[in-house]
Short mmCIF file of C-alpha atoms and ligand atoms in Angstrom, two decimals:
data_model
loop_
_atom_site.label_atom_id
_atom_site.label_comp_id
_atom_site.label_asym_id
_atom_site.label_seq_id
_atom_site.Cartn_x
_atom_site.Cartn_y
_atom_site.Cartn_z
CA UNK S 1 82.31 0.45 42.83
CA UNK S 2 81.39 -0.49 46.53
CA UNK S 3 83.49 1.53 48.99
CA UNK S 4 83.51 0.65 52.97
CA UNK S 5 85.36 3.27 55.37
CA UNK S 6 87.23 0.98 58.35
CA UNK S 7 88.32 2.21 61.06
CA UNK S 8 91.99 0.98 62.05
CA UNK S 9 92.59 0.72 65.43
CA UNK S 10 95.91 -1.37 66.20
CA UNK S 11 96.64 -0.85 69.34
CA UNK S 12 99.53 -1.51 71.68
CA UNK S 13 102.29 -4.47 71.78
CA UNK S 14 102.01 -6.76 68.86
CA UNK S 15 98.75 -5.24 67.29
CA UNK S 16 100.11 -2.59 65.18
CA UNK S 17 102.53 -5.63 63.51
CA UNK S 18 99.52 -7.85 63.11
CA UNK S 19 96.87 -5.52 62.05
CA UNK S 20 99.11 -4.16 59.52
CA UNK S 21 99.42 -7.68 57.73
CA UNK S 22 95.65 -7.65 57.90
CA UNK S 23 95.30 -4.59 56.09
CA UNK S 24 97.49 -5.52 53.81
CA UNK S 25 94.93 -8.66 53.04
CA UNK S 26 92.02 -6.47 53.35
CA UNK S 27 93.42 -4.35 50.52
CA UNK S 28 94.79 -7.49 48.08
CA UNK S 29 90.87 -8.89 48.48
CA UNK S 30 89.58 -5.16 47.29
CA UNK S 31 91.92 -5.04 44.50
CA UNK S 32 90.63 -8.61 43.28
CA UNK S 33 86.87 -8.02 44.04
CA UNK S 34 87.02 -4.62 42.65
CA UNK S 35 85.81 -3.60 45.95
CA UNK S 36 87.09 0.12 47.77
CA UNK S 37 88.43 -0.42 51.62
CA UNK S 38 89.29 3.08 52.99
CA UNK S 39 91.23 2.70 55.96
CA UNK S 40 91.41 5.32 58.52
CA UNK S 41 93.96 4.66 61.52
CA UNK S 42 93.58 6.24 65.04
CA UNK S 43 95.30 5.08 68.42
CA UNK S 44 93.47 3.04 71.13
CA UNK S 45 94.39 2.19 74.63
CA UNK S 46 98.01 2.48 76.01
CA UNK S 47 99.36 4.03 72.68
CA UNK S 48 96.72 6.47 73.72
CA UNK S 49 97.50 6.95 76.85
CA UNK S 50 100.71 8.06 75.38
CA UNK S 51 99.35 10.58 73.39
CA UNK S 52 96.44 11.85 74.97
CA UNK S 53 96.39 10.83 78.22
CA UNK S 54 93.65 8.72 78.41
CA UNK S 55 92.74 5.61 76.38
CA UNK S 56 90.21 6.28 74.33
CA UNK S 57 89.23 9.89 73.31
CA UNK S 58 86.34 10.99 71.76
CA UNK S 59 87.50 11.51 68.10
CA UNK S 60 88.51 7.90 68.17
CA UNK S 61 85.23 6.71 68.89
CA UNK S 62 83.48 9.29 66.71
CA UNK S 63 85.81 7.19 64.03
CA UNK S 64 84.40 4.37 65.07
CA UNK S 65 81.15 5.31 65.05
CA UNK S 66 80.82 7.06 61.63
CA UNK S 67 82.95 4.19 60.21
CA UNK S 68 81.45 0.98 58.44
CA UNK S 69 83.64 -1.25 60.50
CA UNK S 70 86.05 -1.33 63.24
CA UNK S 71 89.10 -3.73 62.77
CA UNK S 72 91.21 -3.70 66.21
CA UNK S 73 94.76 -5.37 66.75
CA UNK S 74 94.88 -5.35 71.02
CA UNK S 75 95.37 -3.45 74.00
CA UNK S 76 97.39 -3.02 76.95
CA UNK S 77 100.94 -4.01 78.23
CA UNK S 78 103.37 -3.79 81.50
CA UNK S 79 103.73 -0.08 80.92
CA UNK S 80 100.11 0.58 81.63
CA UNK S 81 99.66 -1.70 84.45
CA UNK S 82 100.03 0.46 87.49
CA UNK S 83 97.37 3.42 86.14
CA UNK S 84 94.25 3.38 87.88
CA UNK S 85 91.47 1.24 86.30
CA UNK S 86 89.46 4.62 85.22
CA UNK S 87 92.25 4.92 82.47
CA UNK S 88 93.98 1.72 81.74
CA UNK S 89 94.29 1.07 77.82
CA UNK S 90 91.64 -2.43 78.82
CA UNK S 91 88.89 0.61 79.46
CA UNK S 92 88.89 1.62 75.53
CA UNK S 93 88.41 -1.87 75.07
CA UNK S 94 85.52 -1.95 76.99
CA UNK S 95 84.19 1.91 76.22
CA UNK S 96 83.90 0.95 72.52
CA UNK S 97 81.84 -2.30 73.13
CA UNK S 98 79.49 -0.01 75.26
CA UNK S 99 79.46 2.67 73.10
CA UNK S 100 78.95 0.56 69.71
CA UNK S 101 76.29 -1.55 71.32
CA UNK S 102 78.40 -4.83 70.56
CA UNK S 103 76.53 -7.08 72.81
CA UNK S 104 77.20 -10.33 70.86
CA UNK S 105 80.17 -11.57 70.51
CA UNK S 106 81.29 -14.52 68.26
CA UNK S 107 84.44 -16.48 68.91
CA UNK S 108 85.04 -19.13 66.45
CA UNK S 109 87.33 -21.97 67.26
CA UNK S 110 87.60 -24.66 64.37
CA UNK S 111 90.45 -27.00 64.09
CA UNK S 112 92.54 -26.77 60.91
CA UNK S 113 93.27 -30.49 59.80
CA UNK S 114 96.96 -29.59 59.04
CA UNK S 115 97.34 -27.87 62.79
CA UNK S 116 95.99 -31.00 64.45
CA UNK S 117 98.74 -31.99 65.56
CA UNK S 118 99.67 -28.73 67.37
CA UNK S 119 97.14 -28.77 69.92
CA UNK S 120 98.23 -29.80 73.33
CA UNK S 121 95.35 -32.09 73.32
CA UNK S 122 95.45 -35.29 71.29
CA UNK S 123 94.29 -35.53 67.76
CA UNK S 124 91.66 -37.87 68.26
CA UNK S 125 90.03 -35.53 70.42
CA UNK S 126 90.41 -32.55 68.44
CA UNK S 127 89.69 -33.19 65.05
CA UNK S 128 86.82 -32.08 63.68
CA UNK S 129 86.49 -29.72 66.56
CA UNK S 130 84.35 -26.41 65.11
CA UNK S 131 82.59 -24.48 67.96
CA UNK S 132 81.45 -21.09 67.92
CA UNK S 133 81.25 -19.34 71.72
CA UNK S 134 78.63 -16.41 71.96
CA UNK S 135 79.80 -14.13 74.12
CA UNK S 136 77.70 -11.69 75.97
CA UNK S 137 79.91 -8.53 75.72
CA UNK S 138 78.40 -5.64 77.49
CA UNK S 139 76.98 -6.94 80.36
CA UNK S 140 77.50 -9.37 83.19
CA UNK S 141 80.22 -9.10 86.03
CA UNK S 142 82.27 -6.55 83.41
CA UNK S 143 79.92 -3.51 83.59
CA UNK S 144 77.90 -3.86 86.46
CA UNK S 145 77.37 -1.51 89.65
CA UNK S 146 78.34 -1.43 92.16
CA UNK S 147 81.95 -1.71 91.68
CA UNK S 148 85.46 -0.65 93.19
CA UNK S 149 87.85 -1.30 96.21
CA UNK S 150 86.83 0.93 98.86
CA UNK S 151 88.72 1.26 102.23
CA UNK S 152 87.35 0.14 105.26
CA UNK S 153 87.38 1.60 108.62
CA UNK S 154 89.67 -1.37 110.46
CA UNK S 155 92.07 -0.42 107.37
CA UNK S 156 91.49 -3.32 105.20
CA UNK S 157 89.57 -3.05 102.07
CA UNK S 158 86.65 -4.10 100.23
CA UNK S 159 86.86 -4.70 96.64
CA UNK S 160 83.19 -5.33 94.84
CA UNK S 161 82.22 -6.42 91.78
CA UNK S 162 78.28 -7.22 90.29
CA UNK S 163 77.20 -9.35 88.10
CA UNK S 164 73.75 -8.21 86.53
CA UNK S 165 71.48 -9.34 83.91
CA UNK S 166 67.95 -8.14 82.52
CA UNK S 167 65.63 -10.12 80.83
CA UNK S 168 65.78 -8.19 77.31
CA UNK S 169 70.04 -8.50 77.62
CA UNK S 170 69.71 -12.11 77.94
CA UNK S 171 66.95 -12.59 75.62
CA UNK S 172 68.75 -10.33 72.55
CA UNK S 173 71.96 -12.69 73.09
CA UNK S 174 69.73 -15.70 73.56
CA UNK S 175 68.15 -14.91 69.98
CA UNK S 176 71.56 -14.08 68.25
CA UNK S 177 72.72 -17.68 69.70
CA UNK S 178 69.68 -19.57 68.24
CA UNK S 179 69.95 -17.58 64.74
CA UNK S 180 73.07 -18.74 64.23
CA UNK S 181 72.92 -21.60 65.31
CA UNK S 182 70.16 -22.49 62.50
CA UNK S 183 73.65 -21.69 59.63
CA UNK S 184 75.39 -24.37 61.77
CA UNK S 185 74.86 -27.92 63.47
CA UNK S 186 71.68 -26.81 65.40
CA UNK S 187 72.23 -27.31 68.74
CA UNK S 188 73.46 -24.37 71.49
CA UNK S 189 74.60 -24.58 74.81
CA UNK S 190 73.91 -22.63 77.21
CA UNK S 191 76.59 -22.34 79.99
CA UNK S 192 75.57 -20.68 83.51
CA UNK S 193 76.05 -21.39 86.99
CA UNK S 194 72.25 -21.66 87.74
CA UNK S 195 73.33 -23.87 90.96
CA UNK S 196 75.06 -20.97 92.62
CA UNK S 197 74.53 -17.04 90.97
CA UNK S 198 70.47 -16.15 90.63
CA UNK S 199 71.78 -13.93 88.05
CA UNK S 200 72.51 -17.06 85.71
CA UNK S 201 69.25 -19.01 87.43
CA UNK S 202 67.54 -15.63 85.62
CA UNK S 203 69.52 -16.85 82.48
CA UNK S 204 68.89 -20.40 82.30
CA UNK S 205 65.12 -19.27 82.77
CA UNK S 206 65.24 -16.78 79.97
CA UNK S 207 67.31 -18.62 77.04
CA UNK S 208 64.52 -21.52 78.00
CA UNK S 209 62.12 -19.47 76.90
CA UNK S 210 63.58 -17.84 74.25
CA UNK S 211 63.76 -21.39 72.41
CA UNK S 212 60.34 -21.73 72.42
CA UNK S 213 60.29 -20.06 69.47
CA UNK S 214 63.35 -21.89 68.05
CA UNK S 215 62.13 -26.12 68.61
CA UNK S 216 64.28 -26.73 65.53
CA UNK S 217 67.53 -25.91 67.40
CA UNK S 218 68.85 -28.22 70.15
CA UNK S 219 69.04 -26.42 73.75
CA UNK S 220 71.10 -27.88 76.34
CA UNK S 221 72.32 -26.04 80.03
CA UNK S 222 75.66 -26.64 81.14
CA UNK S 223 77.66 -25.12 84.51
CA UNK S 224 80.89 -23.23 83.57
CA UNK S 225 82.79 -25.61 85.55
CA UNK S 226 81.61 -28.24 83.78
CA UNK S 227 81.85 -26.51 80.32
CA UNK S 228 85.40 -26.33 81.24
CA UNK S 229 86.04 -29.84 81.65
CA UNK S 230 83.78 -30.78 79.05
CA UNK S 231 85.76 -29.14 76.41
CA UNK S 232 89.01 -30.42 77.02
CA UNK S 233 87.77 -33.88 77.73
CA UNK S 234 85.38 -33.91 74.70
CA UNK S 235 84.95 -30.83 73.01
CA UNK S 236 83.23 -32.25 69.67
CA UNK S 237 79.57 -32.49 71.78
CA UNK S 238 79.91 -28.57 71.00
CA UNK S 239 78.24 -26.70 68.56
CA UNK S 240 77.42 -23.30 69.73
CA UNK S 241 78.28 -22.20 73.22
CA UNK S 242 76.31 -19.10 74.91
CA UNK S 243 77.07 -17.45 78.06
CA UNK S 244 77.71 -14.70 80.26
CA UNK S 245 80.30 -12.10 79.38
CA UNK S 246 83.12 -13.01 82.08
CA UNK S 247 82.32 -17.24 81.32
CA UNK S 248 82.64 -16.38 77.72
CA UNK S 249 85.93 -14.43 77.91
CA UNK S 250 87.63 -17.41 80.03
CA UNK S 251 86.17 -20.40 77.99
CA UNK S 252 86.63 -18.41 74.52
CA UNK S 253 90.49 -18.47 75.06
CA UNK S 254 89.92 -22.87 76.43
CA UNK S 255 88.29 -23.34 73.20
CA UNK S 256 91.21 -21.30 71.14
CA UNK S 257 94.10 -23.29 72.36
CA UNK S 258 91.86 -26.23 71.30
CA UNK S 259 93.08 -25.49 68.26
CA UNK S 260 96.98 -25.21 68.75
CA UNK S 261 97.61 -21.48 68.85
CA UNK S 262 94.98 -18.40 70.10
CA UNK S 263 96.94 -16.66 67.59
CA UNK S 264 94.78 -18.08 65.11
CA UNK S 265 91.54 -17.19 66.31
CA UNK S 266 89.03 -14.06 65.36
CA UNK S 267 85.96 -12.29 66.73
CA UNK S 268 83.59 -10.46 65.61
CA UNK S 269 81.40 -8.16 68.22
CA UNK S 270 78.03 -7.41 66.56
CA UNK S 271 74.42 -5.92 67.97
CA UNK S 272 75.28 -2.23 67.27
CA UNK S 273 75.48 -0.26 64.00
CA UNK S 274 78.88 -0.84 63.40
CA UNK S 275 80.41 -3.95 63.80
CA UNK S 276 84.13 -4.67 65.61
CA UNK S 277 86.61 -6.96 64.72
CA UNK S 278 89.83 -8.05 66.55
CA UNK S 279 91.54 -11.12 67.32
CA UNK S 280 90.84 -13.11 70.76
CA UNK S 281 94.74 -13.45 71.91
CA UNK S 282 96.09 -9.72 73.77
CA UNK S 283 99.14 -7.59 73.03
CA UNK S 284 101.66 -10.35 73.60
CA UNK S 285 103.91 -7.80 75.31
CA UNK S 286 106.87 -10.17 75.53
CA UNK S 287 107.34 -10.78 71.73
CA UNK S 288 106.11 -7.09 70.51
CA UNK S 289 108.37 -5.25 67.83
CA UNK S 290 110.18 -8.74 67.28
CA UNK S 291 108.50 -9.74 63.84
CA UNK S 292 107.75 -12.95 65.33
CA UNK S 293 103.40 -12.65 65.98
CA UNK S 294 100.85 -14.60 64.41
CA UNK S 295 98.59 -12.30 62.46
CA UNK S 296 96.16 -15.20 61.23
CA UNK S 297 93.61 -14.26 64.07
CA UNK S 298 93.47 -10.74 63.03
CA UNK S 299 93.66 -11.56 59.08
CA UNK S 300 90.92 -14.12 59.95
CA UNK S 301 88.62 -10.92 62.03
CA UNK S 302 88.83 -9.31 58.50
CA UNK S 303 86.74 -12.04 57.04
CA UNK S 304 84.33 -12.33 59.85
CA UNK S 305 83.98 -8.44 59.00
CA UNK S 306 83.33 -8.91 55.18
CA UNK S 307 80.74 -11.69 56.24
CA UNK S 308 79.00 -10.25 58.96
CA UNK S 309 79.45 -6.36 58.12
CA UNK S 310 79.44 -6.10 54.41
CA UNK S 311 77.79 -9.42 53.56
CA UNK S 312 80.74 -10.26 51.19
CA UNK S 313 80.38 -14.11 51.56
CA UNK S 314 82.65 -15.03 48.17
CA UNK S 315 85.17 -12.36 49.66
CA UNK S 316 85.50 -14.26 52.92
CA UNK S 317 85.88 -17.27 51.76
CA UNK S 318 88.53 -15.76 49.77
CA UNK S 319 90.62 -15.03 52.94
CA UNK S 320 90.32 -18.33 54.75
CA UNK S 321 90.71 -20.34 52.18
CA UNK S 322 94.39 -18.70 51.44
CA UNK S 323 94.44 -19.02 55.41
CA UNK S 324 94.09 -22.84 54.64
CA UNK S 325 96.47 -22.45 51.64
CA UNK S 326 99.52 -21.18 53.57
CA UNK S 327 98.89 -23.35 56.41
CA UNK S 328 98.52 -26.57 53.95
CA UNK S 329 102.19 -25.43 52.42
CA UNK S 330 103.53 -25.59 55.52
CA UNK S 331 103.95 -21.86 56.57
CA UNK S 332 103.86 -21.52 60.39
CA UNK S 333 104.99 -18.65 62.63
CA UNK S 334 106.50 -19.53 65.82
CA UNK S 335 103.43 -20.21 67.99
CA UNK S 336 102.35 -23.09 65.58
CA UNK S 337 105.60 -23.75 64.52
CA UNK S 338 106.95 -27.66 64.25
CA UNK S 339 109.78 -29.32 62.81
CA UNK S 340 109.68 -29.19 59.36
CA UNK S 341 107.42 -26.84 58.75
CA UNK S 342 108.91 -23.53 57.25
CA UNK S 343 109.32 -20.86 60.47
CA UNK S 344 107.72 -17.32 59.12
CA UNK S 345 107.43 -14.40 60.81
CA UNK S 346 104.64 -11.84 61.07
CA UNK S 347 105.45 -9.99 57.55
CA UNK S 348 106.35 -12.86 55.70
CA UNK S 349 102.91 -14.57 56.62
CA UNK S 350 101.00 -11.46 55.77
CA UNK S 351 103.25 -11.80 52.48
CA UNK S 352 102.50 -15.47 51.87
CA UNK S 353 98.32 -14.84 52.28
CA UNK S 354 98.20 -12.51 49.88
CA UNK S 355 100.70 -14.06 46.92
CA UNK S 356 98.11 -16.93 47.54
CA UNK S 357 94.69 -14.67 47.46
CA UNK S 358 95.87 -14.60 43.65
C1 LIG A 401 89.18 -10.32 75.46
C2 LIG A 401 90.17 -9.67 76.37
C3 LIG A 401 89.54 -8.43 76.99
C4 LIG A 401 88.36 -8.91 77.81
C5 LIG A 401 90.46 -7.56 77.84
C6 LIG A 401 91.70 -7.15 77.10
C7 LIG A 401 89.75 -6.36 78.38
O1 LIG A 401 90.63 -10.57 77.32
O2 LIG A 401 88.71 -9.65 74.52
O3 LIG A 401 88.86 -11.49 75.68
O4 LIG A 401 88.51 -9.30 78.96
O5 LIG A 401 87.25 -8.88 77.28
MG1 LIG A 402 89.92 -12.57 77.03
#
C-alpha cells in the first residue's frame, strides 16, 4: 500500500477549523483508494509565537522538510500585529517558501457554474472564467535587500524595500508558466510593469526568450495596472497569468473573488522537494472559532497536492468533483451563501464532502 507522510500545519484564526475538514477528506479519499496519509501536526506562525516564541522553529521546518507534503491552513491575526516584522507569524509563511524552494506558485481561479451567480461581477462576464495565476514566490519586492525603516537624522524615517530579479529566477518561473500552460488553453500572460521598474523590463526580456523554445504556447505582456482592469472588465481573455511575486499576491486574490468567494480557492507552491499546499484567503480573524469558515479552498489545496505531489490524478478528481457535488445540492457556507440555498457551516461542509466522496 502507498503511504505519504504530510505535514499539518494549521495555523492561526480559522485554519485549524478548516484544515481539519481537509484532513478529514484527505483521509475518506485514502480509505477509498486504499492509499496511507500519515498526518503529522506542528504549529506555525502566531500559534507559535505562543508557544515558542517565535514563528517558525526549526523542528517545524525539519517536519516540513522530511515530509512528502506540506498542507497549511493560514497565518497571522490582531494579536500578532504589533511584534516586530523579524517575528510576526507572516515570517513562517515566508521562511518555509524560502526554505522549501517553492518558487512557483499556482493559484487557480475557475468559476463553478452553480456559484455564478455569487460573484459580484455579472454572469455574463464570469462564466466560463478558468485562469490559473503563476506566482513567483520567493523572490521579487518580498525577499529582496536592502530592506527596513531606518531613522533618519532630521528624525523622520526611511522605510526601503527592493525589488530584485535574476535571469535564472525569472527564467525557472517563466518555464513552469509555459509547461503548464501546454495541459491548458495555450496561451500565458505575462504581467510586468516594463514601462516603469527595470526589474520587470529584465522580465519581459527574459520570459521573451524563454518562449522561444515554447512557439506552440501563446505569449502576450500585460502592465499590472492593466491586468487589473482587464480582469474585472473581461477576465475570459485569460488563460495563464505569470508575474512577479508582490503582482501575483494582489491579482491572485482579484481573480479569486472572480469567482464569488476566496474561500474557495487553493494553491499549490511547487519548485522544491516538497511541495506546499494552503488556501489563498488568510486567517479570517473576525469569524475564527465561530464554525462559520469555508474550508473548500483548503479541501480543494488537498487535491492540488495529490495531483502535483503524489501524481494521484483519479484521486483528485475524486475531491473536486464531490466539491462540485455539494455545491450542485445546494450546500453553501456563509461566504457563498444565497437564499435558498442550505446555510452550512465549516464541519457540516467537511461532513457533506466526504458522505459524497462515497
Ligand atoms: C498570500 C498571503 C501571504 C502573502 C501573507 C500572509 C504573507 O497574502 O499567500 O497571498 O503575502 O504571500
Ligand atoms: Mg495574498
Amino acid at each position: 500500500m502507498n503511504k505519504y507522510t504530510i505535514a499539518v500545519l494549521p495555523g492561526d484564526g480559522i485554519g485549524p477549523e478548516i484544515v481539519g475538514e481537509a484532513v478529514k477528506v484527505l483521509m475518506a479519499v485514502g480509505k477509498k483508494h486504499k492509499i496511507c496519509f500519515e498526518t503529522k501536526e506542528a504549529l506555525v506562525g502566531g500559534a507559535s509565537i505562543d508557544k515558542y516564541g517565535i514563528p517558525l522553529t526549526e523542528e517545524t521546518l525539519k517536519l516540513a522538510n522530511s515530509s512528502d507534503a506540506v498542507l497549511l491552513g493560514a497565518v497571522g491575526g490582531p494579536k500578532w500585529e504589533g511584534l516586530d516584522y523579524s517575528i510576526r507569524p507572516e515570517r513562517a509563511l515566508l521562511a518555509l517558501r524560502k526554505e522549501l524552494g517553492l518558487f512557483a506558485n499556482l493559484r487557480p481561479a475557475k468559476i463553478y457554474p452553480v456559484l455564478a451567480d455569487a460573484s459580484t461581477l455579472k454572469k455574463e462576464i464570469i462564466e466560463g472564467v478558468d485562469i490559473m495565476v503563476i506566482r513567483e514566490l520567493t523572490g521579487g519586492l518580498y525577499f529582496g535587500t536592502p530592506k527596513g525603516v531606518e531613522k533618519l537624522p532630521d528624525g523622520t524615517e526611511r522605510g526601503v524595500n527592493t525589488m530584485i530579479y535574476t535571469t535564472p529566477e525569472i527564467e525557472r518561473i517563466a518555464k513552469v508558466a509555459f509547461d503548464v500552460a501546454r495541459k491548458r488553453r495555450k496561451k500565458v500572460t505575462s504581467v510586468d510593469k516594463a514601462n516603469v521598474l527595470e526589474t520587470t523590463e529584465l522580465w519581459r526580456r527574459v520570459v521573451t526568450k524563454v518562449h522561444k523554445d515554447y512557439q506552440d504556447v501563446e505569449l502576450n505582456h500585460m502592465y499590472v495596472d492593466n491586468c487589473a482592469m482587464q480582469l474585472v472588465r473581461n477576465p475570459k481573455q485569460f488563460d495563464i497569468i505569470v508575474t512577479e511575486n508582490t503582482f501575483g499576491d494582489i491579482l491572485s486574490d482579484e481573480a479569486a473573488m472572480l469567482t464569488g468567494s476566496i474561500g474557495m480557492l487553493p494553491s499549490a507552491s511547487l519548485g522544491g522537494k516538497v511541495g506546499m499546499y494552503e488556501p489563498i484567503h488568510g486567517s479570517a480573524p473576525d469569524i475564527a472559532g465561530q464554525g462559520k469558515a469555508n474550508p473548500i479552498a483548503t479541501v480543494l489545496s488537498v487535491a492540488m497536492m495529490l495531483r502535483f505531489s503524489f501524481n494521484l490524478t483519479k484521486e483528485a478528481d475524486d475531491i473536486e468533483m464531490a466539491v462540485e457535488g455539494v455545491l450542485n445540492k445546494g450546500y453553501r457556507t456563509a461566504d457563498i451563501h444565497q437564499p435558498g440555498k442550505k446555510l452550512t457551516g465549516c464541519k457540516e461542509m467537511g461532513e457533506v464532502v466526504v458522505n459524497e466522496l462515497g
